[in-house]
Tab-separated table of C-alpha atoms in Angstrom:
chain	number	residue	atom	x	y	z
O	19	MET	CA	9.855	-1.049	33.756
O	20	ALA	CA	12.278	1.824	32.764
O	21	ALA	CA	11.717	2.836	28.914
O	22	ALA	CA	14.184	2.315	25.520
O	23	HIS	CA	16.457	6.063	24.767
O	24	ASP	CA	14.791	7.149	21.533
O	25	SER	CA	16.131	8.723	19.163
O	26	HIS	CA	15.573	9.225	14.797
O	27	ASP	CA	17.267	5.956	13.540
O	28	SER	CA	18.657	4.200	15.576
O	29	ARG	CA	19.074	5.720	19.593
O	30	GLY	CA	16.386	3.333	21.156
O	31	ALA	CA	16.012	0.283	19.351
O	32	ASP	CA	17.082	-1.760	21.770
O	33	ALA	CA	15.772	-0.949	25.308
O	34	GLY	CA	18.121	-1.646	28.248
O	35	SER	CA	20.944	-3.138	26.171
O	36	SER	CA	23.261	-2.467	23.427
O	37	ALA	CA	22.166	-2.314	19.963
O	38	VAL	CA	24.065	-3.437	16.709
O	39	ARG	CA	24.759	0.001	15.102
O	40	MET	CA	24.476	0.283	11.886
O	41	SER	CA	24.968	3.053	8.875
O	42	ALA	CA	22.505	4.169	7.747
O	43	GLU	CA	22.602	3.276	3.577
O	44	ASP	CA	23.385	-0.157	5.409
O	45	ARG	CA	20.607	-0.295	7.307
O	46	ILE	CA	18.398	0.487	3.626
O	47	ALA	CA	20.127	-2.359	2.690
O	48	ASN	CA	19.729	-4.914	4.871
O	49	LEU	CA	16.005	-4.209	4.880
O	50	THR	CA	15.660	-4.463	1.432
O	51	GLU	CA	17.161	-7.620	1.878
O	52	GLY	CA	14.733	-9.243	4.254
O	53	LEU	CA	11.638	-7.676	2.019
O	54	HIS	CA	13.121	-9.577	-0.666
O	55	SER	CA	13.270	-12.465	0.881
O	56	ALA	CA	9.424	-11.793	2.651
O	57	LEU	CA	8.781	-11.463	-1.210
O	58	GLU	CA	10.485	-15.000	-2.589
O	59	GLN	CA	8.428	-16.741	0.295
O	60	ALA	CA	4.691	-15.621	-0.459
O	61	ILE	CA	5.575	-16.919	-4.138
O	62	ASP	CA	7.214	-19.995	-2.587
O	63	SER	CA	4.226	-20.562	-1.372
O	64	PRO	CA	1.114	-18.358	-2.389
O	65	ALA	CA	-1.141	-18.611	0.371
O	66	ARG	CA	1.784	-16.924	2.561
O	67	TRP	CA	0.481	-13.138	-0.771
O	68	GLN	CA	-2.952	-13.356	1.590
O	69	VAL	CA	-1.564	-14.089	4.943
O	70	LEU	CA	-0.217	-10.089	3.543
O	71	LEU	CA	-3.297	-8.902	2.734
O	72	ASP	CA	-4.299	-9.944	6.000
O	73	ALA	CA	-1.801	-7.932	7.994
O	74	SER	CA	-2.150	-4.885	5.413
O	75	ALA	CA	-5.887	-4.494	5.915
O	76	THR	CA	-4.810	-4.161	9.720
O	77	LEU	CA	-1.997	-1.580	9.002
O	78	TRP	CA	-3.707	-0.630	5.769
O	79	ARG	CA	-2.041	3.281	6.988
O	80	TYR	CA	1.730	1.851	6.452
O	81	SER	CA	2.876	0.560	2.773
O	82	GLY	CA	2.868	-2.862	1.694
O	83	GLY	CA	6.637	-2.959	2.022
O	84	ASN	CA	6.612	-2.215	5.490
O	85	VAL	CA	4.235	-4.329	5.734
O	86	ALA	CA	5.609	-7.242	4.668
O	87	LEU	CA	8.956	-5.822	6.394
O	88	LEU	CA	6.548	-5.432	10.107
O	89	MET	CA	5.556	-9.215	10.056
O	90	LEU	CA	9.458	-10.898	8.700
O	91	GLN	CA	10.963	-9.228	11.791
O	92	MET	CA	7.173	-9.880	14.496
O	93	ALA	CA	7.790	-14.133	12.945
O	94	GLN	CA	11.581	-14.109	13.264
O	95	ARG	CA	10.651	-12.761	16.688
O	96	GLY	CA	7.943	-15.918	17.174
O	97	THR	CA	5.629	-12.992	18.262
O	98	GLU	CA	2.148	-12.291	17.074
O	99	GLU	CA	1.450	-10.483	14.058
O	100	PRO	CA	1.712	-7.029	13.955
O	101	THR	CA	-1.245	-4.881	15.246
O	102	LEU	CA	-0.456	-1.311	16.234
O	103	VAL	CA	2.610	0.478	15.413
O	104	ALA	CA	4.559	2.700	16.148
O	105	GLY	CA	7.772	4.914	17.292
O	106	TYR	CA	9.184	5.722	21.051
O	107	LYS	CA	8.134	9.179	21.446
O	108	GLU	CA	4.983	8.400	19.281
O	109	TRP	CA	4.170	5.532	22.443
O	110	ALA	CA	5.509	8.015	25.522
O	111	ARG	CA	2.812	10.946	23.428
O	112	HIS	CA	0.082	8.207	24.042
O	113	GLY	CA	0.742	7.695	27.694
O	114	ARG	CA	2.643	4.489	27.301
O	115	THR	CA	6.315	2.921	27.490
O	116	VAL	CA	9.078	0.464	25.979
O	117	LEU	CA	9.160	-2.245	27.586
O	118	ARG	CA	13.260	-3.128	28.869
O	119	GLY	CA	14.672	-5.253	26.517
O	120	GLU	CA	12.495	-4.851	23.522
O	121	HIS	CA	14.219	-4.685	20.459
O	122	ALA	CA	12.718	-2.095	17.483
O	123	LEU	CA	11.247	-2.955	14.315
O	124	TRP	CA	12.702	-1.018	11.186
O	125	ILE	CA	11.109	0.169	7.761
O	126	ILE	CA	11.976	2.101	5.963
O	127	ALA	CA	10.981	5.441	5.864
O	128	PRO	CA	11.320	8.806	3.016
O	129	ARG	CA	13.899	11.094	3.617
O	130	THR	CA	11.906	14.653	2.985
O	131	ALA	CA	13.186	18.145	1.834
O	132	ALA	CA	11.275	21.020	1.360
O	133	MET	CA	11.642	22.170	-1.664
O	134	GLN	CA	10.064	25.349	-4.532
O	135	GLU	CA	8.686	25.175	-6.873
O	136	LEU	CA	8.957	27.174	-10.187
O	137	THR	CA	7.575	27.531	-13.092
O	138	LEU	CA	10.702	28.979	-15.692
O	139	ALA	CA	10.861	31.632	-18.577
O	140	ASP	CA	10.926	29.157	-20.997
O	141	GLY	CA	8.196	27.354	-19.126
O	142	GLN	CA	10.728	24.735	-17.903
O	143	ARG	CA	9.146	23.785	-14.340
O	144	LYS	CA	11.580	23.275	-11.759
O	145	LEU	CA	11.700	22.233	-8.098
O	146	LEU	CA	14.510	23.856	-6.189
O	147	PRO	CA	15.628	23.994	-2.466
O	148	VAL	CA	14.614	26.288	-0.584
O	149	SER	CA	17.737	27.231	0.854
O	150	GLN	CA	18.139	28.459	-2.682
O	151	ALA	CA	17.739	32.449	-4.229
O	152	VAL	CA	14.756	32.333	-6.952
O	153	PRO	CA	15.563	32.810	-10.159
O	154	THR	CA	14.648	36.681	-11.228
O	155	ASP	CA	12.803	35.255	-14.546
O	156	ALA	CA	10.954	32.618	-12.606
O	157	VAL	CA	7.068	32.117	-11.206
O	158	SER	CA	7.272	31.222	-7.935
O	159	SER	CA	3.902	28.373	-7.667
O	160	GLY	CA	4.281	27.369	-3.305
O	161	LYS	CA	6.215	25.143	-1.554
O	162	LYS	CA	5.918	21.387	-1.129
O	163	ASN	CA	8.251	18.717	1.052
O	164	VAL	CA	9.462	16.009	-1.404
O	165	ILE	CA	10.112	12.342	-1.217
O	166	THR	CA	14.647	12.319	-2.109
O	167	GLY	CA	16.320	8.829	-0.230
O	168	TRP	CA	15.208	6.349	2.760
O	169	ARG	CA	16.352	5.695	6.195
O	170	GLY	CA	15.164	2.781	8.359
O	171	GLN	CA	13.708	3.568	11.590
O	172	ALA	CA	13.207	2.125	14.224
O	173	VAL	CA	8.664	1.836	14.894
O	174	PHE	CA	7.972	-0.784	17.923
O	175	ASP	CA	4.317	-2.902	18.400
O	176	VAL	CA	1.519	-2.505	20.988
O	177	THR	CA	2.677	-5.137	23.140
O	178	GLN	CA	6.108	-4.557	23.532
O	179	THR	CA	4.867	-1.119	25.049
O	180	GLU	CA	2.578	-0.690	29.030
O	181	GLY	CA	1.174	1.657	30.164
O	182	THR	CA	-2.147	3.325	29.173
O	183	PRO	CA	-4.542	1.007	28.465
O	184	LEU	CA	-6.004	0.745	24.528
O	185	LEU	CA	-8.008	-0.419	22.649
O	186	VAL	CA	-6.901	-2.032	19.876
O	187	PRO	CA	-8.992	-4.281	17.421
O	188	ARG	CA	-7.856	-7.705	16.938
O	189	PRO	CA	-7.052	-8.898	13.035
O	190	GLY	CA	-11.074	-10.118	11.690
O	191	ALA	CA	-12.587	-9.690	15.176
O	192	GLN	CA	-15.103	-6.440	13.501
O	193	SER	CA	-18.323	-8.376	13.213
O	194	GLY	CA	-19.085	-6.717	10.215
O	195	ALA	CA	-19.026	-3.456	8.133
O	196	ASN	CA	-22.591	-1.776	7.650
O	197	LEU	CA	-22.672	-2.555	4.243
O	198	ASP	CA	-25.505	0.179	2.786
O	199	ASP	CA	-21.742	2.658	5.253
O	200	LEU	CA	-20.056	1.187	3.278
O	201	TRP	CA	-21.768	0.568	-1.038
O	202	ARG	CA	-21.756	4.597	-0.241
O	203	SER	CA	-18.309	5.051	-0.118
O	204	LEU	CA	-16.821	3.116	-2.590
O	205	CYS	CA	-19.949	5.266	-4.612
O	206	GLU	CA	-18.264	8.256	-3.294
O	207	VAL	CA	-14.387	6.685	-4.056
O	208	ALA	CA	-15.717	6.063	-7.765
O	209	LYS	CA	-17.471	9.508	-7.311
O	210	GLU	CA	-14.266	11.600	-6.765
O	211	ASN	CA	-12.770	9.474	-9.567
O	212	GLY	CA	-15.221	10.717	-12.936
O	213	PHE	CA	-16.485	7.146	-13.040
O	214	ARG	CA	-20.794	6.418	-12.025
O	215	VAL	CA	-21.730	3.630	-10.714
O	216	ASP	CA	-25.436	1.480	-11.783
O	217	VAL	CA	-26.296	-1.367	-11.275
O	218	SER	CA	-28.055	-3.314	-13.639
O	219	GLY	CA	-29.608	-6.104	-14.571
O	220	VAL	CA	-27.586	-6.673	-18.188
O	221	GLN	CA	-24.740	-8.986	-18.031
O	222	TYR	CA	-21.182	-8.776	-20.033
O	223	GLY	CA	-20.788	-11.396	-20.999
O	224	TYR	CA	-20.065	-14.362	-17.684
O	225	THR	CA	-18.796	-11.135	-15.326
O	226	SER	CA	-21.075	-9.430	-12.304
O	227	GLY	CA	-19.768	-5.577	-12.546
O	228	TYR	CA	-17.815	-3.972	-15.832
O	229	THR	CA	-15.659	-0.775	-15.621
O	230	ASP	CA	-16.045	1.050	-19.356
O	231	PHE	CA	-12.636	3.754	-19.071
O	232	ASP	CA	-14.277	5.675	-21.693
O	233	ALA	CA	-17.686	6.235	-20.832
O	234	ARG	CA	-16.084	6.605	-17.089
O	235	ARG	CA	-18.991	4.214	-15.892
O	236	ILE	CA	-18.694	1.048	-13.403
O	237	GLN	CA	-22.202	-1.571	-14.387
O	238	ILE	CA	-22.332	-4.013	-11.641
O	239	GLY	CA	-25.110	-6.667	-11.029
O	240	LEU	CA	-28.127	-6.308	-9.646
O	241	TRP	CA	-28.574	-10.141	-9.395
O	242	MET	CA	-26.606	-10.532	-6.675
O	243	ASN	CA	-26.860	-9.564	-3.109
O	244	THR	CA	-25.475	-6.395	-1.001
O	245	GLU	CA	-22.999	-7.592	0.359
O	246	GLU	CA	-21.905	-9.205	-3.886
O	247	GLN	CA	-22.316	-6.049	-5.257
O	248	VAL	CA	-20.058	-4.327	-2.161
O	249	ALA	CA	-17.048	-6.797	-2.941
O	250	VAL	CA	-17.716	-6.466	-7.062
O	251	LEU	CA	-17.927	-2.910	-6.742
O	252	ALA	CA	-14.191	-2.523	-4.857
O	253	HIS	CA	-12.789	-4.530	-7.203
O	254	GLU	CA	-13.772	-2.918	-10.121
O	255	LEU	CA	-12.333	0.355	-8.600
O	256	GLY	CA	-8.840	-1.773	-8.053
O	257	HIS	CA	-9.099	-1.162	-12.056
O	258	VAL	CA	-10.213	2.325	-11.655
O	259	LEU	CA	-7.336	3.539	-9.568
O	260	LEU	CA	-4.689	1.553	-10.952
O	261	HIS	CA	-5.651	0.311	-14.410
O	262	GLY	CA	-6.281	3.944	-16.712
O	263	PRO	CA	-5.326	4.497	-20.267
O	264	ASP	CA	-1.268	5.978	-18.735
O	265	ASP	CA	-0.840	2.965	-16.163
O	266	SER	CA	2.667	2.418	-17.277
O	267	VAL	CA	4.044	0.524	-15.487
O	268	GLY	CA	1.383	-1.977	-14.939
O	269	ARG	CA	1.911	-2.332	-19.717
O	270	LEU	CA	5.027	-2.629	-18.412
O	271	TYR	CA	4.754	-6.112	-16.904
O	272	GLY	CA	1.185	-7.095	-18.489
O	273	SER	CA	-1.367	-5.931	-15.373
O	274	SER	CA	-3.840	-3.040	-17.535
O	275	ALA	CA	-7.137	-3.491	-18.754
O	276	ASN	CA	-7.367	-4.548	-21.898
O	277	HIS	CA	-4.908	-7.979	-20.552
O	278	ARG	CA	-6.200	-9.594	-17.681
O	279	GLY	CA	-3.252	-11.676	-15.829
O	280	LEU	CA	-1.798	-9.646	-12.229
O	281	ALA	CA	-4.673	-7.229	-12.998
O	282	GLU	CA	-6.628	-9.530	-12.220
O	283	VAL	CA	-4.687	-10.514	-8.853
O	284	GLU	CA	-4.418	-6.708	-8.398
O	285	ALA	CA	-8.725	-5.993	-8.005
O	286	GLU	CA	-9.662	-9.046	-6.503
O	287	SER	CA	-6.410	-8.233	-3.418
O	288	VAL	CA	-7.378	-4.512	-3.702
O	289	ALA	CA	-11.065	-6.032	-3.212
O	290	TYR	CA	-10.865	-8.524	-0.347
O	291	THR	CA	-9.131	-5.925	2.242
O	292	VAL	CA	-10.876	-3.426	1.642
O	293	LEU	CA	-13.611	-5.875	2.910
O	294	ARG	CA	-11.146	-7.700	5.549
O	295	ALA	CA	-10.017	-4.173	6.521
O	296	HIS	CA	-14.067	-3.766	7.549
O	297	GLY	CA	-14.871	-6.808	9.269
O	298	ILE	CA	-16.192	-9.202	5.861
O	299	ASP	CA	-13.602	-12.219	5.027
O	300	ARG	CA	-14.228	-12.912	1.519
O	301	GLY	CA	-11.369	-15.542	1.441
O	302	PRO	CA	-13.587	-18.185	0.010
O	303	GLN	CA	-14.439	-15.775	-2.830
O	304	SER	CA	-11.089	-14.671	-3.116
O	305	ALA	CA	-9.615	-17.806	-3.580
O	306	THR	CA	-9.168	-18.715	-6.843
O	307	TYR	CA	-7.899	-15.172	-7.589
O	308	LEU	CA	-5.627	-14.672	-5.100
O	309	ALA	CA	-4.150	-18.708	-5.380
O	310	GLY	CA	-2.876	-17.263	-8.728
O	311	TRP	CA	-1.349	-14.253	-7.691
O	312	ALA	CA	2.378	-16.369	-7.767
O	313	ASP	CA	1.294	-18.290	-11.407
O	314	ALA	CA	0.370	-14.573	-12.223
O	315	VAL	CA	3.746	-13.206	-11.137
O	316	ILE	CA	6.622	-16.170	-12.945
O	317	THR	CA	4.121	-15.936	-16.399
O	318	ALA	CA	4.441	-12.429	-16.080
O	319	GLU	CA	8.552	-11.790	-15.126
O	320	ARG	CA	8.384	-15.356	-17.700
O	321	ASP	CA	6.863	-13.280	-20.788
O	322	MET	CA	9.216	-9.832	-20.516
O	323	LYS	CA	12.015	-12.218	-21.068
O	324	ARG	CA	10.713	-12.475	-24.625
O	325	VAL	CA	10.957	-8.040	-24.686
O	326	THR	CA	13.984	-6.944	-25.524
O	327	LEU	CA	13.975	-3.512	-23.252
O	328	GLU	CA	16.064	-0.844	-23.583
O	329	GLY	CA	18.831	0.602	-21.559
O	330	ARG	CA	17.293	-1.890	-18.812
O	331	ALA	CA	17.504	-5.018	-17.341
O	332	VAL	CA	14.890	-7.328	-17.763
O	333	THR	CA	12.681	-7.347	-14.372
O	334	SER	CA	12.878	-10.579	-11.393
O	335	ARG	CA	9.486	-11.502	-10.004
O	336	VAL	CA	10.590	-9.797	-7.167
O	337	ASP	CA	11.040	-6.895	-8.551
O	338	ILE	CA	7.397	-7.833	-9.762
O	339	ALA	CA	5.714	-9.213	-6.865
O	340	LYS	CA	7.322	-5.859	-4.759
O	341	SER	CA	5.753	-3.894	-7.308
O	342	VAL	CA	2.409	-5.634	-7.203
O	343	LEU	CA	2.494	-4.891	-3.530
O	344	GLY	CA	2.285	-1.580	-3.487
O	345	ARG	CA	-0.201	-0.889	-6.331
O	346	VAL	CA	-2.442	-3.110	-4.681
O	347	THR	CA	-2.040	-1.486	-0.691
O	348	ALA	CA	-1.846	2.361	-2.121
O	349	ALA	CA	-4.689	1.282	-3.921
O	350	THR	CA	-6.257	0.646	-0.386
O	351	LYS	CA	-4.840	2.707	1.111
O	352	GLY	CA	-6.990	5.283	-1.189
O	353	ILE	CA	-10.683	3.909	-0.657
O	354	LEU	CA	-10.100	3.111	3.397
O	355	ALA	CA	-9.009	6.745	3.814
O	356	VAL	CA	-13.043	8.049	2.681
O	357	SER	CA	-14.069	4.392	3.991
O	358	ASP	CA	-12.881	4.780	7.508
O	359	PRO	CA	-13.248	1.488	8.240
O	360	PRO	CA	-13.160	0.708	12.190
O	361	GLY	CA	-9.552	0.865	14.564
O	362	PHE	CA	-6.239	3.062	13.973
O	363	GLY	CA	-4.632	0.859	10.392
O	364	GLY	CA	-1.705	0.465	12.774
O	365	LYS	CA	-0.639	4.405	13.048
O	366	LEU	CA	-1.295	6.362	16.137
O	367	ALA	CA	0.825	9.399	14.766
O	368	ALA	CA	-2.610	11.949	12.692
O	369	VAL	CA	-1.636	10.779	9.458
O	370	ASP	CA	-2.160	12.439	5.753
O	371	THR	CA	-4.412	10.008	4.593
O	372	GLY	CA	-4.825	11.469	0.740
O	373	ARG	CA	-4.146	9.078	-1.992
O	374	THR	CA	-1.488	11.428	-4.012
O	375	VAL	CA	2.085	11.272	-2.120
O	376	THR	CA	5.638	12.815	-4.294
O	377	ALA	CA	7.738	10.014	-5.067
O	378	SER	CA	11.156	9.630	-7.188
O	379	SER	CA	10.186	5.682	-6.156
O	380	THR	CA	10.865	3.080	-9.347
O	381	TYR	CA	8.199	-0.189	-9.403
O	382	ALA	CA	8.954	-2.940	-11.132
O	383	GLY	CA	12.852	-1.174	-12.477
O	384	VAL	CA	10.682	2.137	-14.146
O	385	PRO	CA	9.667	4.630	-12.240
O	386	GLY	CA	6.681	4.831	-10.584
O	387	PRO	CA	3.356	5.698	-12.998
O	388	GLY	CA	1.508	9.166	-12.724
O	389	PRO	CA	-1.956	8.726	-11.321
O	390	SER	CA	-4.456	6.458	-12.942
O	391	MET	CA	-7.482	8.255	-13.486
O	392	GLY	CA	-6.816	10.472	-9.902
O	393	GLY	CA	-5.055	7.520	-8.617
O	394	PRO	CA	-2.618	6.772	-6.048
O	395	GLU	CA	1.190	7.347	-6.908
O	396	LEU	CA	3.054	4.778	-5.073
O	397	ALA	CA	5.737	6.221	-2.901
O	398	GLY	CA	7.907	3.594	-0.381
O	399	PRO	CA	8.866	-0.091	-0.405
């Protein structure tokens, strides 16, 4: 069949038909509105949070915001949830073409620019476009790509294409992970972030796991079976990656190591998604945490209304929900990049699965945080 024409932005958005063209600004505004709508639905119907996490386990190489956008657009068309998504040219490189009449799915992608990292004579550090001359008294530390803004990008799910056969694992179809291998991978994540993992018969209160940021130690209960130990370690890694002492965003809205609230929802959401990506369904065990996500978001919004934020409007529940989703999926990606679950992670293209990205994005109405104990910086929708 005939295929769509491709473009970086809007050409190829509708295969074999004329597309409604939007400006870049209107496209981003439209996508942002759609994301906010999806998050409002998840707050109004808390069960949708678990649905979002299920999709994130399949599409873990995408940001949480883009997962929500893909799900929303597929649902509006009455089709299956997305499992493997790529642009027109990427599909062509893998021997597949977009079917005539298919409409693109839209995600938010970064605009980047090559910048020079400079240290000025007074010690100040500065980024300068590579096209500009370096001051004579400055020392260059090399070049880096920096996110300068956002754009809409047209992509297509594998169900919208035909051609060379691909083995695409369906959500929940895996028979389950090798728990010993997954345990070793999680311990490696802990080690890379400067923490050691101890399995001990000593119990702190009623907890099965405990993270000590001062001692840089994660303690896991000896009395649990292997799957339980893996699940608890994944939960504690959620705390390690997100809730360190430098977590300024989390402290702003009540998600931190010292305030259970959203911190526990975030950590359990990370654990649930990591294990789900490895074919382990922890729905019944995680249900209590995950079902409370909407209440935690609403409580955080109410608490923030009691606090005067100098020069800043009170953050809405949608802003908080967006931050939680971004934080959870960024931490999950950092873990899964090491544990390497089966499947494509939603992307065909070779991608950088490192844990950090330079970004100028904001979350919960404030600039995105630096890495928490070596964890991910947040970027994107």
